[in-house]
PDB file of C-alpha atoms and ligand atoms in Angstrom:
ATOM      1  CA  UNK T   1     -11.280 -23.631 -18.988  1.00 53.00           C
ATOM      2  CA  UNK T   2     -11.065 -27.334 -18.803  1.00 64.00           C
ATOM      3  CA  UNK T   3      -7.913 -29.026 -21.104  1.00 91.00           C
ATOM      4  CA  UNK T   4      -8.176 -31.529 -23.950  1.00 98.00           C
ATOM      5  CA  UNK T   5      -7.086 -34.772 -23.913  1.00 98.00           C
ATOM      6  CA  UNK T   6      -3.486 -35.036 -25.452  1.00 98.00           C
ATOM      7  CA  UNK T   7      -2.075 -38.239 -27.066  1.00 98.00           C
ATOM      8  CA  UNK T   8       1.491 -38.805 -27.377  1.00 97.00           C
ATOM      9  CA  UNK T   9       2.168 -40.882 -29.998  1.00 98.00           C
ATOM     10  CA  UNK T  10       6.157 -40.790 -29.598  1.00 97.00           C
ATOM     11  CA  UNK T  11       8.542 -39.464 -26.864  1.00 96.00           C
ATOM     12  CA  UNK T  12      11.362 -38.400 -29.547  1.00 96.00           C
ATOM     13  CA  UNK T  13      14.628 -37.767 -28.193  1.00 95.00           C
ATOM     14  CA  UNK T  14      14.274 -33.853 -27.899  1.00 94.00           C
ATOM     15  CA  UNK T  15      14.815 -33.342 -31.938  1.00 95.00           C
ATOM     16  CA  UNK T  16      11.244 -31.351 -31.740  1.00 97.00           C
ATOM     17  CA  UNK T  17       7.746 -31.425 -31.088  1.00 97.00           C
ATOM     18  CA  UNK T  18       4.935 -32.316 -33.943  1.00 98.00           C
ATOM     19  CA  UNK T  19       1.386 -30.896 -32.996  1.00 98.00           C
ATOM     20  CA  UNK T  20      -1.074 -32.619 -35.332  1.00 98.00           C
ATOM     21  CA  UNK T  21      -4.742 -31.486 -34.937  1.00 98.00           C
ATOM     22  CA  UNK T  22      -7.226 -33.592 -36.703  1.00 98.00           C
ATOM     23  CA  UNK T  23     -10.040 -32.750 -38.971  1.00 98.00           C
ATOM     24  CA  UNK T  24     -14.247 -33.198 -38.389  1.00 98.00           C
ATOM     25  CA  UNK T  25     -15.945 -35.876 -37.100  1.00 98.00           C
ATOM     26  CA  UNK T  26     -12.970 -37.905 -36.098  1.00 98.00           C
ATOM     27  CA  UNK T  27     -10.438 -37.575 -33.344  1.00 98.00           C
ATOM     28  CA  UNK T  28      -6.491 -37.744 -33.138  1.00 98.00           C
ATOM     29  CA  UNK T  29      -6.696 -41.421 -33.527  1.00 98.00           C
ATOM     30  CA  UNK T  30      -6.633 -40.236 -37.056  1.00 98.00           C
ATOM     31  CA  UNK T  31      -3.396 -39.392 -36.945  1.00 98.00           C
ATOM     32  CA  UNK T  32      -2.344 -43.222 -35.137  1.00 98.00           C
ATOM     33  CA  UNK T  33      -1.272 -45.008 -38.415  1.00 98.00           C
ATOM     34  CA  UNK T  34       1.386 -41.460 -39.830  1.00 98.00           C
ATOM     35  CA  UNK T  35       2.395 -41.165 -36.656  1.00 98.00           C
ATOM     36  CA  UNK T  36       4.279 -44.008 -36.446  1.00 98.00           C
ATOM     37  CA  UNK T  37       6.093 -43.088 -39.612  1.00 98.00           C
ATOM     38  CA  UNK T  38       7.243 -39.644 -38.478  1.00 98.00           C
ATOM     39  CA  UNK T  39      10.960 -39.364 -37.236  1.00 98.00           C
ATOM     40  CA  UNK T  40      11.794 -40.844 -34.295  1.00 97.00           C
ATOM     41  CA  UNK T  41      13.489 -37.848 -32.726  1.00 97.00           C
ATOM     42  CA  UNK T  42      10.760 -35.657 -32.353  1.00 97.00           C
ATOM     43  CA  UNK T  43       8.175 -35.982 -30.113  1.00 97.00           C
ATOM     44  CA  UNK T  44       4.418 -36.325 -31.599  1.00 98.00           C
ATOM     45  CA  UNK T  45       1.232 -34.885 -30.128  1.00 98.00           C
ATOM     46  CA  UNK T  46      -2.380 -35.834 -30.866  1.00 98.00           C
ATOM     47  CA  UNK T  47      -5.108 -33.107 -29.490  1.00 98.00           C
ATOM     48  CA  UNK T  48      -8.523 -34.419 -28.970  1.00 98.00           C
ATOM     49  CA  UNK T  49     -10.791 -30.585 -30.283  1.00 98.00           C
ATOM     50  CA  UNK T  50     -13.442 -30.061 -28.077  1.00 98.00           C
ATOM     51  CA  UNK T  51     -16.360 -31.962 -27.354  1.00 98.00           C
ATOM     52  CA  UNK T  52     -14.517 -34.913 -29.606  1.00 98.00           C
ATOM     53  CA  UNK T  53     -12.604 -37.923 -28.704  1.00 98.00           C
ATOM     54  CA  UNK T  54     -11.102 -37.932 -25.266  1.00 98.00           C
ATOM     55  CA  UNK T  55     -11.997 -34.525 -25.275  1.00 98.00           C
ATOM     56  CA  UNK T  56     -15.721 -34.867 -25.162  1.00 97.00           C
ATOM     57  CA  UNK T  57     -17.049 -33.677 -21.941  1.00 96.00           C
ATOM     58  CA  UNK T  58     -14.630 -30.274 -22.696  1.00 97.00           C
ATOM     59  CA  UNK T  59     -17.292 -27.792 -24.081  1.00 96.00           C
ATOM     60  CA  UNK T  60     -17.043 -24.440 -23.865  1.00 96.00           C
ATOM     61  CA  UNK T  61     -20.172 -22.477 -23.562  1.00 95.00           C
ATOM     62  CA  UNK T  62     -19.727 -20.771 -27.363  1.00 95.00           C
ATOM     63  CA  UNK T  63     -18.614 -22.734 -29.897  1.00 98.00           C
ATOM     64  CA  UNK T  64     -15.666 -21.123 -31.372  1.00 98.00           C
ATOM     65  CA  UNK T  65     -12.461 -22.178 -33.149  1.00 98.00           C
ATOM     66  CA  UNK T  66     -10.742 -19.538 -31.482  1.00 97.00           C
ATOM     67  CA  UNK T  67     -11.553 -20.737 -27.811  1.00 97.00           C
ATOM     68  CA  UNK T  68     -10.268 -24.476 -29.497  1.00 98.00           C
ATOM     69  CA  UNK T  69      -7.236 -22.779 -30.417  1.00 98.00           C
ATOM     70  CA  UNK T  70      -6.687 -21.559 -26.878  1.00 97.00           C
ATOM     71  CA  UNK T  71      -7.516 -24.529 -25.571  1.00 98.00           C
ATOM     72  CA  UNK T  72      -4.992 -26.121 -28.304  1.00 98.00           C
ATOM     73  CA  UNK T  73      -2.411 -24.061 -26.641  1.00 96.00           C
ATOM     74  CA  UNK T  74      -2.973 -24.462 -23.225  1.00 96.00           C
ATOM     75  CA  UNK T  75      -3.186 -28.038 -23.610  1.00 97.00           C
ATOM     76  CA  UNK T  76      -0.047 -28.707 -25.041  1.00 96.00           C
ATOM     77  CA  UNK T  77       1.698 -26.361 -22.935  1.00 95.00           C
ATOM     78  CA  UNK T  78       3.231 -29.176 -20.125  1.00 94.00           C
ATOM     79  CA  UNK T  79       4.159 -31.001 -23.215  1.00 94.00           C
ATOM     80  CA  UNK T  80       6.136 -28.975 -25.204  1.00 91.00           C
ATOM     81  CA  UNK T  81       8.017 -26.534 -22.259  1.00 81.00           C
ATOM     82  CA  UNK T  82      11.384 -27.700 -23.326  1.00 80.00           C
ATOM     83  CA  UNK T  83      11.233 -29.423 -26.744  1.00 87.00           C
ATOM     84  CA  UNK T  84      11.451 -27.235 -29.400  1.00 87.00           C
ATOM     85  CA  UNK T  85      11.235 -26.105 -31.839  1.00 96.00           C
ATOM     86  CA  UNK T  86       7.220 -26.543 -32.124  1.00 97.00           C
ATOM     87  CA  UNK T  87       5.831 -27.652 -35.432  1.00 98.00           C
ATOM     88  CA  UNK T  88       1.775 -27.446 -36.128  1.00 98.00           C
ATOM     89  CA  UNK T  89      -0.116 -29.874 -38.303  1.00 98.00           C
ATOM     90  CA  UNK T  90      -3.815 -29.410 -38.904  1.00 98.00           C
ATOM     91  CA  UNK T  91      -6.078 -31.333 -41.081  1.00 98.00           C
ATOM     92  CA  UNK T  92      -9.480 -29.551 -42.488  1.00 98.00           C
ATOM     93  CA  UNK T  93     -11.295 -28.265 -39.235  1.00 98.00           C
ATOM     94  CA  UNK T  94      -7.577 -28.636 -37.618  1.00 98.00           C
ATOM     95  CA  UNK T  95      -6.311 -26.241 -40.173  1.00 98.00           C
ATOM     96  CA  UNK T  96      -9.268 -23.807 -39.523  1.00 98.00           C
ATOM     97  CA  UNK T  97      -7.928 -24.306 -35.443  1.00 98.00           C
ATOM     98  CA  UNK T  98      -4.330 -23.865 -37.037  1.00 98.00           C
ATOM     99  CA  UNK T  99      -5.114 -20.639 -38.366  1.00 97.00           C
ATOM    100  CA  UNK T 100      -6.206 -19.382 -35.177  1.00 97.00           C
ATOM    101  CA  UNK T 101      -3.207 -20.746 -32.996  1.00 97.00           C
ATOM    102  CA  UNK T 102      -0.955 -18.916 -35.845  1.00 97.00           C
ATOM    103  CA  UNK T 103      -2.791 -15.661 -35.384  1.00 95.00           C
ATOM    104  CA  UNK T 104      -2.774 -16.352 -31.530  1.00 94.00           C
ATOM    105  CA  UNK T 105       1.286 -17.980 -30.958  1.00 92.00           C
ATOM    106  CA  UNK T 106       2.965 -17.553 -34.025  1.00 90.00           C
ATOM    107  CA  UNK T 107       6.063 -16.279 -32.000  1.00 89.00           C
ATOM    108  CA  UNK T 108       6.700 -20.124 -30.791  1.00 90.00           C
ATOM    109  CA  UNK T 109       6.432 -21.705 -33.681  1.00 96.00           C
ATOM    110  CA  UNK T 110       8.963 -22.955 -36.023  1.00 97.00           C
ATOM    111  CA  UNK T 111       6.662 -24.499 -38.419  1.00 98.00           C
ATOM    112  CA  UNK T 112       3.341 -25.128 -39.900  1.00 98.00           C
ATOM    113  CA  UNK T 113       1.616 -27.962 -41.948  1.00 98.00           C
ATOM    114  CA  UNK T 114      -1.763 -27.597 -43.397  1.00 98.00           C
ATOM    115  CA  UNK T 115      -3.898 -30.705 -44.854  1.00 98.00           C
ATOM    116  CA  UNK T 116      -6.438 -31.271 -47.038  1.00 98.00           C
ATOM    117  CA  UNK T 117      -7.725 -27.453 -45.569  1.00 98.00           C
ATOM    118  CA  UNK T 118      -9.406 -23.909 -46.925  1.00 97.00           C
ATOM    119  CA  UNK T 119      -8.767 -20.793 -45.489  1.00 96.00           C
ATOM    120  CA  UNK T 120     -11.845 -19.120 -46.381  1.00 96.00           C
ATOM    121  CA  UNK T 121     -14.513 -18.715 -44.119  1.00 97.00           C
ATOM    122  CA  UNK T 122     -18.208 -20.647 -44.915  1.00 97.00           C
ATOM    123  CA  UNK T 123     -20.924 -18.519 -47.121  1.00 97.00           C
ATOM    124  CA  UNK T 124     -24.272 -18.813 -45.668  1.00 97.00           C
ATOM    125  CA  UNK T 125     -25.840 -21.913 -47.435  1.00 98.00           C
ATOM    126  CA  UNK T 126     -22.853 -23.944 -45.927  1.00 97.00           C
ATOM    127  CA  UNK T 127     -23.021 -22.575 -42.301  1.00 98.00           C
ATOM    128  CA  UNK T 128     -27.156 -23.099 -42.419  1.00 98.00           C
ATOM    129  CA  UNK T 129     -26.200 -26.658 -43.034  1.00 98.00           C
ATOM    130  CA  UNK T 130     -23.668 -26.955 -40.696  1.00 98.00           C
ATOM    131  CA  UNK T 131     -26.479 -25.938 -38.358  1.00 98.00           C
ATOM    132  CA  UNK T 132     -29.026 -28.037 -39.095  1.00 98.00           C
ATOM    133  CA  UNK T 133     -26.299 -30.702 -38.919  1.00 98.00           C
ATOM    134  CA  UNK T 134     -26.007 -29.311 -35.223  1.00 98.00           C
ATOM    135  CA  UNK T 135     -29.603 -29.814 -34.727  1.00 98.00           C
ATOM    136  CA  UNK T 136     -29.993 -33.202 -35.902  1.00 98.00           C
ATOM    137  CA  UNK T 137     -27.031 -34.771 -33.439  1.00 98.00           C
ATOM    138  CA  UNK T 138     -28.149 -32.764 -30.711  1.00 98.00           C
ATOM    139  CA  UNK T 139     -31.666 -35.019 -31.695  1.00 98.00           C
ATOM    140  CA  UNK T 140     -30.217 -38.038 -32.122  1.00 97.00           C
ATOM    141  CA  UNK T 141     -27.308 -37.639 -29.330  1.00 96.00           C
ATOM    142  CA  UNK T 142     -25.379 -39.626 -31.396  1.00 97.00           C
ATOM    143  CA  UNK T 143     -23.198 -39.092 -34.637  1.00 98.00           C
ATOM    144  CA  UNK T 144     -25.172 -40.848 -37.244  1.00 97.00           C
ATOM    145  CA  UNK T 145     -25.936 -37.753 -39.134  1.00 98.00           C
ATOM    146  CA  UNK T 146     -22.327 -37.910 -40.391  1.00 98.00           C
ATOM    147  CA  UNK T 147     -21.785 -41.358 -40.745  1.00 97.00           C
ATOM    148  CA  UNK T 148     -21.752 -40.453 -44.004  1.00 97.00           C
ATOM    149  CA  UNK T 149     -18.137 -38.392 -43.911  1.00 97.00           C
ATOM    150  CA  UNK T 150     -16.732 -42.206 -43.386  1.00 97.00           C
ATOM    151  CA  UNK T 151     -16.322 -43.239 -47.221  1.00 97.00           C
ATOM    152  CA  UNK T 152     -17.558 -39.151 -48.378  1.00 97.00           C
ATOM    153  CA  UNK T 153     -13.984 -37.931 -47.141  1.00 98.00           C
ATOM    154  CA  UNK T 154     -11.670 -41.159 -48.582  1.00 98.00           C
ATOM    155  CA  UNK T 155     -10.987 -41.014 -52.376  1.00 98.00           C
ATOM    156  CA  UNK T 156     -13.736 -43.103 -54.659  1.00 97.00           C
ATOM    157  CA  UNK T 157     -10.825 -45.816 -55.838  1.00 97.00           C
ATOM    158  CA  UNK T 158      -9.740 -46.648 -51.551  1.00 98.00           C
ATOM    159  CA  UNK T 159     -13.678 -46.666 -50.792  1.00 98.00           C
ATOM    160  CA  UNK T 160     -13.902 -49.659 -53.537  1.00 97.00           C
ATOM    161  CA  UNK T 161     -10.139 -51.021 -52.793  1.00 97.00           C
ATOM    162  CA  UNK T 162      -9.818 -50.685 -48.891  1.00 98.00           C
ATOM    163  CA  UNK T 163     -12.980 -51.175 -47.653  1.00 97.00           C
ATOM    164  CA  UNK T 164     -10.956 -51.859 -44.364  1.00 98.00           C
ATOM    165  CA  UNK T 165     -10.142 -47.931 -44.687  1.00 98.00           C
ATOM    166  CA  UNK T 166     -13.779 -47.000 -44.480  1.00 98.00           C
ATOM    167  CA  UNK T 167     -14.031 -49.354 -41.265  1.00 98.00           C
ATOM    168  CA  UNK T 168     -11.255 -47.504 -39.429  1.00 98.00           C
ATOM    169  CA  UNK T 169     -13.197 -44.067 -40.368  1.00 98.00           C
ATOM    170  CA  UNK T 170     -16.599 -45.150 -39.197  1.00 98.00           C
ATOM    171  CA  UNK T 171     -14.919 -46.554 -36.125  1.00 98.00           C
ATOM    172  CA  UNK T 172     -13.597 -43.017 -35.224  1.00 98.00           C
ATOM    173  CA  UNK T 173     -17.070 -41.221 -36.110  1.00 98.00           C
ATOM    174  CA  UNK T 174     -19.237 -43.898 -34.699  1.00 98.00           C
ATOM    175  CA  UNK T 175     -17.541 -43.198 -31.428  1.00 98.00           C
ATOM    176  CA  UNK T 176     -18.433 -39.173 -31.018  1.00 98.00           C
ATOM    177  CA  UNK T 177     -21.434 -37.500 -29.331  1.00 98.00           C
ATOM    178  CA  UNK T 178     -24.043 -35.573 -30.767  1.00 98.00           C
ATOM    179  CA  UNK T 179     -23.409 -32.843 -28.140  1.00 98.00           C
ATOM    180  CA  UNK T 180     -19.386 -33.034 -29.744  1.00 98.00           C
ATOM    181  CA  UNK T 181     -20.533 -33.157 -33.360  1.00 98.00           C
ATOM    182  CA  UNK T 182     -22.970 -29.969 -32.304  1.00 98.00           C
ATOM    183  CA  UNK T 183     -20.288 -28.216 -30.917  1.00 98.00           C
ATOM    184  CA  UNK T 184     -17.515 -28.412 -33.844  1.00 98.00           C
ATOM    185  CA  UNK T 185     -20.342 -27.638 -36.594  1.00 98.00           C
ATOM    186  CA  UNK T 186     -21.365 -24.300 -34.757  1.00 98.00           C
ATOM    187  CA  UNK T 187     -17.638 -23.317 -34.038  1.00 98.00           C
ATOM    188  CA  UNK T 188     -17.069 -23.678 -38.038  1.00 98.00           C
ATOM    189  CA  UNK T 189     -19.767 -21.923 -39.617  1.00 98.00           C
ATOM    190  CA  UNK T 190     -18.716 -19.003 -37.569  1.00 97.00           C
ATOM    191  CA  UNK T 191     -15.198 -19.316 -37.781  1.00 98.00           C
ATOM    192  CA  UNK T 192     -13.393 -16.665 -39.801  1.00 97.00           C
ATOM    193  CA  UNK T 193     -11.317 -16.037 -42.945  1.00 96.00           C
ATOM    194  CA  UNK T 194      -7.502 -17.473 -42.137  1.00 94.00           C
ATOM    195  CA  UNK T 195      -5.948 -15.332 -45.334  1.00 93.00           C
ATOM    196  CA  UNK T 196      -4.752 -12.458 -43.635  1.00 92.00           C
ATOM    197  CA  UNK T 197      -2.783 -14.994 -40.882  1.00 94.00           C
ATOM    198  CA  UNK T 198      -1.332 -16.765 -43.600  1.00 94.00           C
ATOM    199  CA  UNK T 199      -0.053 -13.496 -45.218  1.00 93.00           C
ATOM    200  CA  UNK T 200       1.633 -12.386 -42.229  1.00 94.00           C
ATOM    201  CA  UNK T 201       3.300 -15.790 -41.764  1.00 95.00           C
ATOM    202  CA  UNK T 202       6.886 -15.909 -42.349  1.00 94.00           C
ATOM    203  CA  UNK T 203       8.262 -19.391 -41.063  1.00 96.00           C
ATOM    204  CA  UNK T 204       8.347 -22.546 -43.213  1.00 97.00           C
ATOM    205  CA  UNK T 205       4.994 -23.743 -44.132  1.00 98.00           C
ATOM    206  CA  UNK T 206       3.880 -27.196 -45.682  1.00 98.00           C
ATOM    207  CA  UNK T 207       0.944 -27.683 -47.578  1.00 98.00           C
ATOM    208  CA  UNK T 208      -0.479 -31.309 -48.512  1.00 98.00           C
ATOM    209  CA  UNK T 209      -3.197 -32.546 -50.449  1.00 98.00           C
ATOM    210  CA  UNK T 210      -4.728 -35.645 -51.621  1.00 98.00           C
ATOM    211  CA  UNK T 211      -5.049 -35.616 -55.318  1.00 98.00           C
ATOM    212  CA  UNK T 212      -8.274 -36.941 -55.273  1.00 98.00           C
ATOM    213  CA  UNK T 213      -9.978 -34.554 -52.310  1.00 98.00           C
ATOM    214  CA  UNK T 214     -12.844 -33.068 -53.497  1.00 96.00           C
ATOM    215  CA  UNK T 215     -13.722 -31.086 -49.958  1.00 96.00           C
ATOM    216  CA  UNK T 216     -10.745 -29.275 -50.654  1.00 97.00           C
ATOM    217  CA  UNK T 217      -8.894 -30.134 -53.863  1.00 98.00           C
ATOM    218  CA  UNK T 218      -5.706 -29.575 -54.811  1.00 98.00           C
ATOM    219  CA  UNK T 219      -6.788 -26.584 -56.785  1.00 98.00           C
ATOM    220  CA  UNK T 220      -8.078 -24.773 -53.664  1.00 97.00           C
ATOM    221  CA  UNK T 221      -5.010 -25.984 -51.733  1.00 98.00           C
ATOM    222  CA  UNK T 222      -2.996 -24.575 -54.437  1.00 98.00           C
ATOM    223  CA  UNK T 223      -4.539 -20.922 -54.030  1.00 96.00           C
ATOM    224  CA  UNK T 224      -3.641 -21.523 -50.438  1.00 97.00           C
ATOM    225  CA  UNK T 225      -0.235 -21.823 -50.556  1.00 97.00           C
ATOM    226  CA  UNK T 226      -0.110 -18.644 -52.821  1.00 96.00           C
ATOM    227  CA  UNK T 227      -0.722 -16.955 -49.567  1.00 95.00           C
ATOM    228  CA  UNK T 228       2.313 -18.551 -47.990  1.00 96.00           C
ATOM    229  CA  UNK T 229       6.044 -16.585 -48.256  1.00 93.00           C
ATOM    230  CA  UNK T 230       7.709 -19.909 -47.357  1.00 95.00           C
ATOM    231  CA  UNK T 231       5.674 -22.469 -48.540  1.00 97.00           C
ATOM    232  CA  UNK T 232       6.530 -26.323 -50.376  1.00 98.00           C
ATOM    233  CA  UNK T 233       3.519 -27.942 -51.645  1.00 98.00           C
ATOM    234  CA  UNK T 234       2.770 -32.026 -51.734  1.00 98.00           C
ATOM    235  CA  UNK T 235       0.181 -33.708 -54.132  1.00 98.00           C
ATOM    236  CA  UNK T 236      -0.594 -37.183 -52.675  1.00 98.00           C
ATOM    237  CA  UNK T 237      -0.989 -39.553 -55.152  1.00 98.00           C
ATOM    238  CA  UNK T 238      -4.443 -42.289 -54.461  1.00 98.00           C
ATOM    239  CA  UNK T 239      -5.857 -39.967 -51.938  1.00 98.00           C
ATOM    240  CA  UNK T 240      -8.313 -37.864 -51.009  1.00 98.00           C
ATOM    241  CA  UNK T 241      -9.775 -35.716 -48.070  1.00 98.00           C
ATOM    242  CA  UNK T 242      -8.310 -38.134 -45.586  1.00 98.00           C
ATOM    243  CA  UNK T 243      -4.978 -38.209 -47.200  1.00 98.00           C
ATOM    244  CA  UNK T 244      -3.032 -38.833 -43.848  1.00 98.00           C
ATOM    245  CA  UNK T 245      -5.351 -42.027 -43.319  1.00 98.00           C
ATOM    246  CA  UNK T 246      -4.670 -42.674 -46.971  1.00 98.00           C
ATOM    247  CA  UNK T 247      -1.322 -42.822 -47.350  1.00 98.00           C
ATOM    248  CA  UNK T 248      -0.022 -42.387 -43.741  1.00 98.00           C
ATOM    249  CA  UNK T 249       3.970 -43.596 -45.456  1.00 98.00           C
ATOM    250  CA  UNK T 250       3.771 -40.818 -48.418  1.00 98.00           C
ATOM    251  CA  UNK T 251       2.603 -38.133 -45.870  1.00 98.00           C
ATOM    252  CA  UNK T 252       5.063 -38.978 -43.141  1.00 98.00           C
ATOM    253  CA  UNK T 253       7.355 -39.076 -45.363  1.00 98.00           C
ATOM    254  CA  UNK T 254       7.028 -35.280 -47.174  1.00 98.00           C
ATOM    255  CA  UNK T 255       6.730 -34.335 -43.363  1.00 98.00           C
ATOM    256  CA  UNK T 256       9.875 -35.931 -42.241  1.00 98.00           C
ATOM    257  CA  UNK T 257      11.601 -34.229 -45.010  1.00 98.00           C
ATOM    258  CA  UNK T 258       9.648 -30.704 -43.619  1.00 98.00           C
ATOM    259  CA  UNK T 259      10.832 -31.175 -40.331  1.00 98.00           C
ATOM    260  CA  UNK T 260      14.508 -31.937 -41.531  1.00 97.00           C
ATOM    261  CA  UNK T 261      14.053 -28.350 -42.976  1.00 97.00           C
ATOM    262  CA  UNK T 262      12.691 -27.007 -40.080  1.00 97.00           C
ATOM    263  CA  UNK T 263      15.799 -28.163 -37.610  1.00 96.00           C
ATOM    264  CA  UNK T 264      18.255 -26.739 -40.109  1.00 95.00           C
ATOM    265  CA  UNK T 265      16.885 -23.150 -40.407  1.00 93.00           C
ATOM    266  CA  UNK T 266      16.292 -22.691 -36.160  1.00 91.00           C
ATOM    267  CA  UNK T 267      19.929 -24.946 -36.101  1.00 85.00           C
ATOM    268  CA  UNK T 268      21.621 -22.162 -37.857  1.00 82.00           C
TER     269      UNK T 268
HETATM  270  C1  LIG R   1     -13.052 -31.942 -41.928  1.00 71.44           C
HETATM  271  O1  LIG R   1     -12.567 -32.907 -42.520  1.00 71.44           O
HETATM  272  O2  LIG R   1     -12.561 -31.527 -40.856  1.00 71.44           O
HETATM  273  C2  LIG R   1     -14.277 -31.287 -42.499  1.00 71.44           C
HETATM  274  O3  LIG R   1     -14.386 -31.552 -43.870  1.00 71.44           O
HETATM  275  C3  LIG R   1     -14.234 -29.799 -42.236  1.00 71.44           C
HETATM  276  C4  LIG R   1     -15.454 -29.086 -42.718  1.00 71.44           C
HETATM  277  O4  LIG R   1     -16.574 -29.606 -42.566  1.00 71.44           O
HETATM  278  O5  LIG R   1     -15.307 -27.963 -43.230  1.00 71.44           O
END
């Protein structure tokens, strides 16, 4: 299998390493603006999923969030071989990947931070649109079908107060294929239920929401963390789906704080 195209936003100065996997249709250019917020010590990762972002020509022949997971891992590997400990971020179809690395390497890693994210699988009326989704960009070639998600995933008040917030998102989406877009629809409507990894998850887990995401509000988040044994959970205040985009300070900040946790548990 072919790798994915890894950013690295920041060196660090062996602290740690920060995974961050981004959610659908965007790429890890999401994460650019956080990023720069996060604590200087640790090293930060960006991983392009398949078929998205740098990672567009990598497109395995079944679309499958597990194979992205593996991918995920092998990816990373050259990265990460000695700067630990390894913390995961993943935002909505980056949690869904995050479940499966968990399920797949949760041996070698310290932490994990889930965004704006569900753990349940999708019922059949959502995965028949995901596939007609599928159909349409394959069409097109193109990512207009989900131009859409731009201002859909940012709260209603920063789609009226930043409209240079909605510019930045339909820069990332307008930039994908329809053969990428494809891909990542089919590999989530037949991903599977994440509960039982989460249950069997006993590291420090962070979960963060935007107060104002209504893909996967704070409510659903909430039941989410119940799942957790070690679990803090972060409302962000004037966001929504995106809330890393949002409020890239606020979020770096609750993860900074995360990741001070994390050094002093693997310190001891
Ligand atoms: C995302 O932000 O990654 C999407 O909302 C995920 C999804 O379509 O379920």
């Amino acid at each position: 299998m072919s790798s994915l195209h890894v950013t690295q936003f920041q060196a660090g100065s062996g602290e740690g390493t920060l995974v961050l996997l981004h959610g659908f249709p965007v790429d890890s250019r999401m994460w650019a603006p956080m990023s720069a917020e996060i604590d200087p010590g640790w090293q930060v990762l960006g991983v392009d999923l398949p078929g998205l972002g740098g990672s567009f020509d990598t497109l395995p022949e079944s679309p499958s969030i597990a194979v992205a997971a593996e991918l995920v891992r092998e990816s990373v590997a050259p990265y990460i071989a000695e700067i630990a400990p390894v913390v995961y971020g993943g935002l909505s179809m980056g949690g869904y990947v995050l479940f499966e690395v968990l399920q797949r390497f949760h041996k070698d890693i310290a932490g994990a931070i889930f965004l704006d994210t569900r753990v349940n699988a999708d019922d059949q009326e959502t995965a028949a649109k995901r596939l007609k989704i599928a159909d349409d960009a394959l069409a097109s070639g193109n990512a207009e079908v989900v131009l859409g998600m731009a201002s859909g995933t940012l709260s209603e008040s920063n789609v009226h107060a930043r409209p240079e917030l909605v510019e930045f998102m339909k820069s990332l989406i307008e930039t994908q294929t329809g053969e990428g877009i494809a891909w990542s629809q089919r590999a989530m409507a037949s991903r599977r239920d994440g509960s039982a990894t989460l249950g069997s998850f006993a590291k420090p887990s962070l979960v963060i929401v935007g107060a104002d995401d209504h893909v996967s509000s704070p409510q659903v988040m909430r039941s989410l963390a119940q799942e957790l044994s070690d679990v803090r959970f972060t409302e962000i205040p004037d966001a929504g789906h995106m809330s890393p985009v949002e409020q890239p300070g606020r979020v770096a900040g609750v993860i900074n704080e995360f990741l001070d946790q994390v050094l002093a548990i693997t310190r001891t």
